[in-house]
Amino acid sequence: CGTHAHTPIADLSRDDIMPTLEMSFIGALMFFKHAAAAMTEGGSVITVSSLTARLPGKGYSVYSGARAGIDHAIKVAACEYAEQKVRFNSIAAGLIETDMTAGLFQVPELVDAFVSQIPVGRMGTVEDLAEAVVWLADGERSGFVNGSVIDLSGGQHMGALPG
């Protein structure tokens, strides 16, 4: 679930900004707080960030700014909850088809533009994302990973967003 104000900065209003900040920044911080409070014997908190937090693109200032903020807050949380043995990590996903992005996948030219920027030559899938989440949740396989942002973009994080 997510929200995305895809608006140039010059056209932004507070009403455009607040739903994205409420969901993508404030909501994530509250999730950290309550999830960690329930993990009295340690655990793993995982959030899904976005490639747009690393690669600039026109119209992404609000969404990418909120995601970049949470990517940094992951590191703060990892420090604050270290004694409680709760790990915090984030997955910076490229464009993956979800309820929020389904409309974009109906535009073949846009999908082709993205694929042309992805070194592995395909779009990511929900299954790719699920595998990364399962790995991060498994303390035996990823227990030494904490305060990290994992790129899940088929290598696109090394390049650019289309357009």
Short mmCIF file of N, CA and C in Angstrom, two decimals:
data_model
loop_
_atom_site.label_atom_id
_atom_site.label_comp_id
_atom_site.label_asym_id
_atom_site.label_seq_id
_atom_site.Cartn_x
_atom_site.Cartn_y
_atom_site.Cartn_z
N CYS A 1 0.86 -1.17 0.00
CA CYS A 1 0.00 0.00 0.00
C CYS A 1 0.90 1.23 0.00
N GLY A 2 0.57 2.20 -0.78
CA GLY A 2 1.38 3.39 -0.82
C GLY A 2 0.64 4.52 -1.49
N THR A 3 1.22 5.68 -1.43
CA THR A 3 0.67 6.84 -2.09
C THR A 3 1.84 7.59 -2.72
N HIS A 4 1.55 8.32 -3.76
CA HIS A 4 2.63 8.91 -4.51
C HIS A 4 2.16 10.21 -5.15
N ALA A 5 2.68 11.32 -4.69
CA ALA A 5 2.38 12.62 -5.31
C ALA A 5 3.40 12.85 -6.41
N HIS A 6 3.04 12.55 -7.65
CA HIS A 6 3.96 12.72 -8.78
C HIS A 6 3.71 14.08 -9.40
N THR A 7 4.31 15.11 -8.77
CA THR A 7 4.05 16.49 -9.14
C THR A 7 5.37 17.26 -9.13
N PRO A 8 5.61 18.08 -10.15
CA PRO A 8 6.80 18.94 -10.11
C PRO A 8 6.78 19.85 -8.87
N ILE A 9 7.93 20.15 -8.35
CA ILE A 9 8.03 20.98 -7.15
C ILE A 9 7.29 22.30 -7.32
N ALA A 10 7.41 22.92 -8.48
CA ALA A 10 6.77 24.22 -8.72
C ALA A 10 5.25 24.16 -8.59
N ASP A 11 4.66 22.98 -8.74
CA ASP A 11 3.21 22.84 -8.69
C ASP A 11 2.71 22.22 -7.39
N LEU A 12 3.60 21.91 -6.45
CA LEU A 12 3.21 21.25 -5.21
C LEU A 12 2.44 22.17 -4.27
N SER A 13 1.49 21.58 -3.58
CA SER A 13 0.82 22.25 -2.47
C SER A 13 0.96 21.37 -1.24
N ARG A 14 0.69 21.92 -0.09
CA ARG A 14 0.74 21.12 1.14
C ARG A 14 -0.21 19.93 1.04
N ASP A 15 -1.36 20.13 0.41
CA ASP A 15 -2.33 19.04 0.25
C ASP A 15 -1.79 17.92 -0.64
N ASP A 16 -0.91 18.24 -1.57
CA ASP A 16 -0.27 17.22 -2.40
C ASP A 16 0.75 16.42 -1.59
N ILE A 17 1.44 17.09 -0.70
CA ILE A 17 2.57 16.52 0.03
C ILE A 17 2.15 15.63 1.20
N MET A 18 1.17 16.07 1.97
CA MET A 18 0.87 15.42 3.24
C MET A 18 0.45 13.95 3.15
N PRO A 19 -0.37 13.52 2.20
CA PRO A 19 -0.73 12.09 2.18
C PRO A 19 0.49 11.18 2.00
N THR A 20 1.43 11.59 1.18
CA THR A 20 2.63 10.78 0.97
C THR A 20 3.49 10.78 2.23
N LEU A 21 3.66 11.93 2.86
CA LEU A 21 4.45 11.97 4.10
C LEU A 21 3.77 11.16 5.21
N GLU A 22 2.46 11.27 5.32
CA GLU A 22 1.73 10.51 6.35
C GLU A 22 1.96 9.01 6.19
N MET A 23 1.85 8.52 4.96
CA MET A 23 1.97 7.09 4.71
C MET A 23 3.43 6.65 4.68
N SER A 24 4.24 7.31 3.88
CA SER A 24 5.59 6.82 3.58
C SER A 24 6.64 7.21 4.60
N PHE A 25 6.40 8.22 5.41
CA PHE A 25 7.40 8.60 6.40
C PHE A 25 6.86 8.42 7.82
N ILE A 26 5.82 9.13 8.16
CA ILE A 26 5.28 9.05 9.52
C ILE A 26 4.76 7.65 9.80
N GLY A 27 4.04 7.06 8.84
CA GLY A 27 3.53 5.71 9.03
C GLY A 27 4.64 4.70 9.24
N ALA A 28 5.72 4.84 8.49
CA ALA A 28 6.85 3.92 8.65
C ALA A 28 7.51 4.07 10.01
N LEU A 29 7.68 5.31 10.49
CA LEU A 29 8.27 5.52 11.81
C LEU A 29 7.40 4.91 12.91
N MET A 30 6.09 5.05 12.79
CA MET A 30 5.19 4.46 13.78
C MET A 30 5.24 2.93 13.71
N PHE A 31 5.39 2.39 12.49
CA PHE A 31 5.57 0.95 12.33
C PHE A 31 6.83 0.50 13.06
N PHE A 32 7.94 1.22 12.89
CA PHE A 32 9.18 0.87 13.59
C PHE A 32 8.94 0.81 15.09
N LYS A 33 8.33 1.86 15.61
CA LYS A 33 8.10 1.98 17.05
C LYS A 33 7.30 0.80 17.58
N HIS A 34 6.18 0.51 16.95
CA HIS A 34 5.29 -0.52 17.48
C HIS A 34 5.80 -1.94 17.20
N ALA A 35 6.44 -2.14 16.07
CA ALA A 35 7.00 -3.46 15.77
C ALA A 35 8.11 -3.78 16.76
N ALA A 36 9.01 -2.84 16.99
CA ALA A 36 10.11 -3.08 17.93
C ALA A 36 9.61 -3.29 19.34
N ALA A 37 8.55 -2.59 19.73
CA ALA A 37 8.00 -2.77 21.07
C ALA A 37 7.48 -4.19 21.27
N ALA A 38 7.01 -4.80 20.21
CA ALA A 38 6.48 -6.17 20.30
C ALA A 38 7.59 -7.23 20.24
N MET A 39 8.80 -6.83 19.86
CA MET A 39 9.91 -7.77 19.70
C MET A 39 10.80 -7.76 20.93
N THR A 40 10.29 -8.27 22.02
CA THR A 40 11.02 -8.22 23.29
C THR A 40 12.22 -9.15 23.31
N GLU A 41 12.27 -10.12 22.41
CA GLU A 41 13.40 -11.05 22.35
C GLU A 41 14.15 -10.93 21.03
N GLY A 42 14.18 -9.74 20.47
CA GLY A 42 14.87 -9.50 19.21
C GLY A 42 13.97 -9.77 18.03
N GLY A 43 14.49 -9.43 16.85
CA GLY A 43 13.71 -9.65 15.64
C GLY A 43 14.25 -8.85 14.49
N SER A 44 13.45 -8.79 13.44
CA SER A 44 13.85 -8.11 12.21
C SER A 44 12.70 -7.26 11.70
N VAL A 45 12.95 -5.97 11.56
CA VAL A 45 11.97 -5.04 11.00
C VAL A 45 12.45 -4.68 9.60
N ILE A 46 11.55 -4.84 8.63
CA ILE A 46 11.91 -4.62 7.23
C ILE A 46 10.90 -3.66 6.63
N THR A 47 11.39 -2.69 5.89
CA THR A 47 10.50 -1.80 5.16
C THR A 47 10.90 -1.84 3.68
N VAL A 48 9.96 -1.46 2.84
CA VAL A 48 10.24 -1.40 1.41
C VAL A 48 10.38 0.06 1.04
N SER A 49 11.53 0.40 0.54
CA SER A 49 11.83 1.74 0.09
C SER A 49 11.68 1.78 -1.42
N SER A 50 12.43 2.64 -2.05
CA SER A 50 12.29 2.83 -3.49
C SER A 50 13.60 3.22 -4.12
N LEU A 51 13.80 2.75 -5.33
CA LEU A 51 14.93 3.17 -6.13
C LEU A 51 14.95 4.69 -6.29
N THR A 52 13.77 5.30 -6.28
CA THR A 52 13.70 6.76 -6.46
C THR A 52 14.31 7.53 -5.30
N ALA A 53 14.55 6.86 -4.18
CA ALA A 53 15.25 7.52 -3.07
C ALA A 53 16.72 7.73 -3.40
N ARG A 54 17.23 7.02 -4.40
CA ARG A 54 18.63 7.10 -4.81
C ARG A 54 18.83 7.78 -6.16
N LEU A 55 17.87 7.58 -7.07
CA LEU A 55 17.99 8.14 -8.41
C LEU A 55 16.96 9.24 -8.60
N PRO A 56 17.40 10.46 -8.92
CA PRO A 56 16.44 11.54 -9.09
C PRO A 56 15.62 11.38 -10.36
N GLY A 57 14.39 11.82 -10.28
CA GLY A 57 13.51 11.83 -11.44
C GLY A 57 12.50 12.95 -11.29
N LYS A 58 12.14 13.56 -12.37
CA LYS A 58 11.19 14.67 -12.33
C LYS A 58 9.87 14.22 -11.72
N GLY A 59 9.37 15.05 -10.82
CA GLY A 59 8.08 14.78 -10.20
C GLY A 59 8.12 13.88 -8.98
N TYR A 60 9.30 13.41 -8.60
CA TYR A 60 9.41 12.45 -7.49
C TYR A 60 9.85 13.08 -6.17
N SER A 61 9.88 14.38 -6.04
CA SER A 61 10.47 15.00 -4.85
C SER A 61 9.82 14.55 -3.55
N VAL A 62 8.51 14.47 -3.50
CA VAL A 62 7.83 14.12 -2.25
C VAL A 62 8.04 12.64 -1.92
N TYR A 63 7.71 11.79 -2.86
CA TYR A 63 7.82 10.34 -2.61
C TYR A 63 9.27 9.94 -2.36
N SER A 64 10.17 10.36 -3.22
CA SER A 64 11.57 9.96 -3.05
C SER A 64 12.17 10.58 -1.79
N GLY A 65 11.77 11.79 -1.46
CA GLY A 65 12.25 12.42 -0.22
C GLY A 65 11.79 11.66 1.01
N ALA A 66 10.53 11.24 1.02
CA ALA A 66 10.01 10.46 2.15
C ALA A 66 10.73 9.12 2.25
N ARG A 67 10.95 8.46 1.13
CA ARG A 67 11.63 7.16 1.13
C ARG A 67 13.09 7.32 1.56
N ALA A 68 13.76 8.37 1.09
CA ALA A 68 15.15 8.62 1.50
C ALA A 68 15.22 8.89 3.01
N GLY A 69 14.23 9.59 3.52
CA GLY A 69 14.18 9.84 4.96
C GLY A 69 14.06 8.56 5.76
N ILE A 70 13.22 7.66 5.31
CA ILE A 70 13.06 6.38 6.00
C ILE A 70 14.32 5.53 5.85
N ASP A 71 14.96 5.59 4.70
CA ASP A 71 16.21 4.85 4.53
C ASP A 71 17.25 5.30 5.56
N HIS A 72 17.25 6.57 5.90
CA HIS A 72 18.18 7.05 6.93
C HIS A 72 17.66 6.67 8.32
N ALA A 73 16.35 6.77 8.52
CA ALA A 73 15.77 6.42 9.82
C ALA A 73 16.01 4.95 10.17
N ILE A 74 16.13 4.09 9.14
CA ILE A 74 16.46 2.67 9.36
C ILE A 74 17.77 2.57 10.12
N LYS A 75 18.73 3.40 9.74
CA LYS A 75 20.04 3.37 10.38
C LYS A 75 19.95 3.86 11.83
N VAL A 76 19.15 4.89 12.05
CA VAL A 76 18.94 5.40 13.41
C VAL A 76 18.28 4.32 14.27
N ALA A 77 17.24 3.69 13.72
CA ALA A 77 16.54 2.64 14.46
C ALA A 77 17.47 1.48 14.79
N ALA A 78 18.32 1.11 13.84
CA ALA A 78 19.28 0.03 14.09
C ALA A 78 20.17 0.35 15.28
N CYS A 79 20.55 1.60 15.42
CA CYS A 79 21.35 2.02 16.58
C CYS A 79 20.52 2.02 17.86
N GLU A 80 19.32 2.59 17.79
CA GLU A 80 18.50 2.74 18.98
C GLU A 80 18.02 1.40 19.55
N TYR A 81 17.81 0.42 18.69
CA TYR A 81 17.27 -0.86 19.15
C TYR A 81 18.31 -1.97 19.16
N ALA A 82 19.58 -1.62 19.07
CA ALA A 82 20.65 -2.61 19.06
C ALA A 82 20.66 -3.46 20.33
N GLU A 83 20.52 -2.83 21.50
CA GLU A 83 20.54 -3.58 22.76
C GLU A 83 19.37 -4.55 22.86
N GLN A 84 18.28 -4.24 22.18
CA GLN A 84 17.09 -5.09 22.18
C GLN A 84 17.22 -6.21 21.13
N LYS A 85 18.28 -6.15 20.35
CA LYS A 85 18.57 -7.14 19.30
C LYS A 85 17.50 -7.18 18.21
N VAL A 86 16.99 -5.99 17.90
CA VAL A 86 16.06 -5.86 16.78
C VAL A 86 16.83 -5.22 15.63
N ARG A 87 16.87 -5.95 14.51
CA ARG A 87 17.55 -5.44 13.31
C ARG A 87 16.55 -4.67 12.45
N PHE A 88 17.02 -3.63 11.80
CA PHE A 88 16.21 -2.80 10.91
C PHE A 88 16.90 -2.73 9.55
N ASN A 89 16.18 -3.09 8.51
CA ASN A 89 16.71 -3.02 7.16
C ASN A 89 15.61 -2.58 6.20
N SER A 90 16.04 -2.11 5.06
CA SER A 90 15.11 -1.63 4.05
C SER A 90 15.49 -2.22 2.70
N ILE A 91 14.50 -2.39 1.86
CA ILE A 91 14.72 -2.87 0.50
C ILE A 91 14.35 -1.74 -0.45
N ALA A 92 15.34 -1.22 -1.17
CA ALA A 92 15.10 -0.16 -2.16
C ALA A 92 14.74 -0.83 -3.47
N ALA A 93 13.44 -0.96 -3.71
CA ALA A 93 12.97 -1.69 -4.88
C ALA A 93 12.88 -0.77 -6.10
N GLY A 94 13.20 -1.36 -7.24
CA GLY A 94 12.91 -0.70 -8.50
C GLY A 94 11.42 -0.80 -8.77
N LEU A 95 11.01 -0.46 -9.96
CA LEU A 95 9.59 -0.50 -10.31
C LEU A 95 9.11 -1.95 -10.37
N ILE A 96 8.21 -2.29 -9.47
CA ILE A 96 7.62 -3.62 -9.38
C ILE A 96 6.11 -3.43 -9.43
N GLU A 97 5.44 -4.32 -10.15
CA GLU A 97 3.99 -4.18 -10.29
C GLU A 97 3.28 -4.50 -8.97
N THR A 98 2.61 -3.48 -8.44
CA THR A 98 1.80 -3.58 -7.22
C THR A 98 0.50 -2.83 -7.48
N ASP A 99 -0.37 -2.78 -6.48
CA ASP A 99 -1.60 -2.00 -6.64
C ASP A 99 -1.29 -0.55 -6.98
N MET A 100 -0.26 0.01 -6.35
CA MET A 100 0.09 1.41 -6.57
C MET A 100 0.63 1.66 -7.97
N THR A 101 1.34 0.68 -8.55
CA THR A 101 2.02 0.89 -9.83
C THR A 101 1.35 0.18 -11.01
N ALA A 102 0.26 -0.53 -10.78
CA ALA A 102 -0.36 -1.35 -11.83
C ALA A 102 -0.65 -0.56 -13.10
N GLY A 103 -1.10 0.68 -12.96
CA GLY A 103 -1.40 1.49 -14.13
C GLY A 103 -0.19 1.73 -15.02
N LEU A 104 0.97 1.86 -14.42
CA LEU A 104 2.19 2.07 -15.20
C LEU A 104 2.51 0.86 -16.08
N PHE A 105 2.17 -0.31 -15.60
CA PHE A 105 2.46 -1.54 -16.36
C PHE A 105 1.50 -1.73 -17.53
N GLN A 106 0.50 -0.86 -17.65
CA GLN A 106 -0.41 -0.90 -18.78
C GLN A 106 0.11 -0.08 -19.95
N VAL A 107 1.27 0.55 -19.77
CA VAL A 107 1.88 1.39 -20.80
C VAL A 107 3.16 0.68 -21.28
N PRO A 108 3.05 -0.10 -22.38
CA PRO A 108 4.22 -0.89 -22.83
C PRO A 108 5.46 -0.05 -23.09
N GLU A 109 5.29 1.17 -23.59
CA GLU A 109 6.45 2.02 -23.87
C GLU A 109 7.19 2.37 -22.59
N LEU A 110 6.45 2.57 -21.51
CA LEU A 110 7.07 2.90 -20.22
C LEU A 110 7.83 1.69 -19.68
N VAL A 111 7.21 0.52 -19.74
CA VAL A 111 7.88 -0.70 -19.29
C VAL A 111 9.15 -0.92 -20.10
N ASP A 112 9.06 -0.75 -21.42
CA ASP A 112 10.25 -0.91 -22.28
C ASP A 112 11.34 0.09 -21.90
N ALA A 113 10.94 1.32 -21.57
CA ALA A 113 11.92 2.34 -21.18
C ALA A 113 12.63 1.93 -19.88
N PHE A 114 11.87 1.39 -18.95
CA PHE A 114 12.49 0.91 -17.70
C PHE A 114 13.42 -0.26 -17.97
N VAL A 115 12.94 -1.25 -18.71
CA VAL A 115 13.76 -2.44 -18.98
C VAL A 115 15.08 -2.05 -19.64
N SER A 116 15.04 -1.03 -20.51
CA SER A 116 16.27 -0.60 -21.18
C SER A 116 17.31 -0.05 -20.19
N GLN A 117 16.88 0.34 -18.99
CA GLN A 117 17.79 0.89 -17.97
C GLN A 117 18.19 -0.15 -16.92
N ILE A 118 17.69 -1.39 -17.05
CA ILE A 118 17.93 -2.42 -16.05
C ILE A 118 18.92 -3.45 -16.60
N PRO A 119 20.13 -3.51 -16.05
CA PRO A 119 21.15 -4.41 -16.58
C PRO A 119 20.73 -5.88 -16.69
N VAL A 120 19.89 -6.39 -15.79
CA VAL A 120 19.49 -7.80 -15.91
C VAL A 120 18.44 -7.99 -17.00
N GLY A 121 17.90 -6.92 -17.57
CA GLY A 121 17.04 -7.00 -18.74
C GLY A 121 15.60 -7.38 -18.49
N ARG A 122 15.10 -7.18 -17.27
CA ARG A 122 13.69 -7.46 -16.98
C ARG A 122 13.22 -6.62 -15.80
N MET A 123 11.91 -6.54 -15.67
CA MET A 123 11.34 -5.86 -14.51
C MET A 123 11.43 -6.78 -13.31
N GLY A 124 11.48 -6.21 -12.14
CA GLY A 124 11.41 -7.00 -10.91
C GLY A 124 10.00 -7.48 -10.68
N THR A 125 9.87 -8.50 -9.86
CA THR A 125 8.56 -9.07 -9.57
C THR A 125 8.30 -9.04 -8.07
N VAL A 126 7.05 -9.24 -7.71
CA VAL A 126 6.70 -9.35 -6.30
C VAL A 126 7.43 -10.54 -5.68
N GLU A 127 7.64 -11.58 -6.46
CA GLU A 127 8.38 -12.74 -5.97
C GLU A 127 9.83 -12.37 -5.64
N ASP A 128 10.46 -11.54 -6.47
CA ASP A 128 11.82 -11.06 -6.17
C ASP A 128 11.84 -10.34 -4.83
N LEU A 129 10.85 -9.49 -4.63
CA LEU A 129 10.75 -8.73 -3.38
C LEU A 129 10.52 -9.67 -2.20
N ALA A 130 9.63 -10.63 -2.37
CA ALA A 130 9.34 -11.58 -1.29
C ALA A 130 10.58 -12.36 -0.88
N GLU A 131 11.38 -12.78 -1.85
CA GLU A 131 12.62 -13.52 -1.55
C GLU A 131 13.57 -12.67 -0.71
N ALA A 132 13.68 -11.40 -1.04
CA ALA A 132 14.55 -10.50 -0.28
C ALA A 132 14.03 -10.32 1.15
N VAL A 133 12.73 -10.19 1.29
CA VAL A 133 12.13 -10.04 2.62
C VAL A 133 12.38 -11.29 3.46
N VAL A 134 12.15 -12.46 2.88
CA VAL A 134 12.36 -13.72 3.61
C VAL A 134 13.82 -13.83 4.06
N TRP A 135 14.75 -13.47 3.18
CA TRP A 135 16.16 -13.52 3.53
C TRP A 135 16.46 -12.58 4.70
N LEU A 136 15.98 -11.34 4.63
CA LEU A 136 16.25 -10.38 5.70
C LEU A 136 15.58 -10.78 7.01
N ALA A 137 14.44 -11.44 6.94
CA ALA A 137 13.74 -11.85 8.16
C ALA A 137 14.42 -13.02 8.85
N ASP A 138 15.18 -13.79 8.12
CA ASP A 138 15.84 -14.98 8.65
C ASP A 138 17.15 -14.59 9.34
N GLY A 139 17.12 -14.56 10.65
CA GLY A 139 18.30 -14.16 11.41
C GLY A 139 19.50 -15.06 11.23
N GLU A 140 19.29 -16.33 10.86
CA GLU A 140 20.43 -17.23 10.63
C GLU A 140 21.13 -16.91 9.32
N ARG A 141 20.38 -16.47 8.32
CA ARG A 141 20.99 -16.19 7.01
C ARG A 141 21.42 -14.73 6.86
N SER A 142 20.76 -13.82 7.55
CA SER A 142 21.10 -12.40 7.37
C SER A 142 21.30 -11.69 8.71
N GLY A 143 21.62 -12.43 9.74
CA GLY A 143 21.74 -11.86 11.08
C GLY A 143 22.81 -10.81 11.25
N PHE A 144 23.74 -10.73 10.33
CA PHE A 144 24.80 -9.73 10.42
C PHE A 144 24.46 -8.49 9.60
N VAL A 145 23.28 -8.46 8.99
CA VAL A 145 22.82 -7.32 8.19
C VAL A 145 21.91 -6.47 9.07
N ASN A 146 22.31 -5.24 9.30
CA ASN A 146 21.54 -4.34 10.16
C ASN A 146 21.81 -2.90 9.75
N GLY A 147 20.73 -2.12 9.67
CA GLY A 147 20.87 -0.72 9.29
C GLY A 147 21.20 -0.55 7.82
N SER A 148 20.81 -1.51 7.00
CA SER A 148 21.18 -1.51 5.59
C SER A 148 19.99 -1.24 4.68
N VAL A 149 20.31 -0.69 3.54
CA VAL A 149 19.34 -0.53 2.46
C VAL A 149 19.82 -1.42 1.33
N ILE A 150 19.04 -2.43 1.02
CA ILE A 150 19.39 -3.41 -0.01
C ILE A 150 18.77 -2.99 -1.34
N ASP A 151 19.59 -2.83 -2.36
CA ASP A 151 19.08 -2.47 -3.68
C ASP A 151 18.48 -3.71 -4.34
N LEU A 152 17.23 -3.59 -4.77
CA LEU A 152 16.54 -4.67 -5.48
C LEU A 152 15.99 -4.06 -6.76
N SER A 153 16.91 -3.89 -7.71
CA SER A 153 16.54 -3.15 -8.92
C SER A 153 17.16 -3.74 -10.18
N GLY A 154 17.68 -4.94 -10.10
CA GLY A 154 18.29 -5.56 -11.27
C GLY A 154 19.51 -4.79 -11.77
N GLY A 155 20.08 -3.96 -10.91
CA GLY A 155 21.24 -3.15 -11.29
C GLY A 155 20.89 -1.75 -11.73
N GLN A 156 19.61 -1.42 -11.82
CA GLN A 156 19.22 -0.09 -12.26
C GLN A 156 19.72 0.99 -11.32
N HIS A 157 19.95 0.66 -10.05
CA HIS A 157 20.46 1.65 -9.10
C HIS A 157 21.81 2.21 -9.52
N MET A 158 22.49 1.58 -10.45
CA MET A 158 23.78 2.07 -10.94
C MET A 158 23.62 3.05 -12.09
N GLY A 159 22.40 3.20 -12.57
CA GLY A 159 22.18 4.01 -13.77
C GLY A 159 21.25 5.17 -13.55
N ALA A 160 20.09 5.09 -14.22
CA ALA A 160 19.17 6.23 -14.22
C ALA A 160 17.74 5.75 -14.36
N LEU A 161 16.84 6.64 -13.97
CA LEU A 161 15.43 6.43 -14.25
C LEU A 161 15.17 6.83 -15.70
N PRO A 162 14.22 6.19 -16.38
CA PRO A 162 13.94 6.62 -17.75
C PRO A 162 13.35 8.03 -17.78
N GLY A 163 13.56 8.71 -18.89
CA GLY A 163 12.92 10.01 -19.10
C GLY A 163 13.63 11.10 -18.46
#
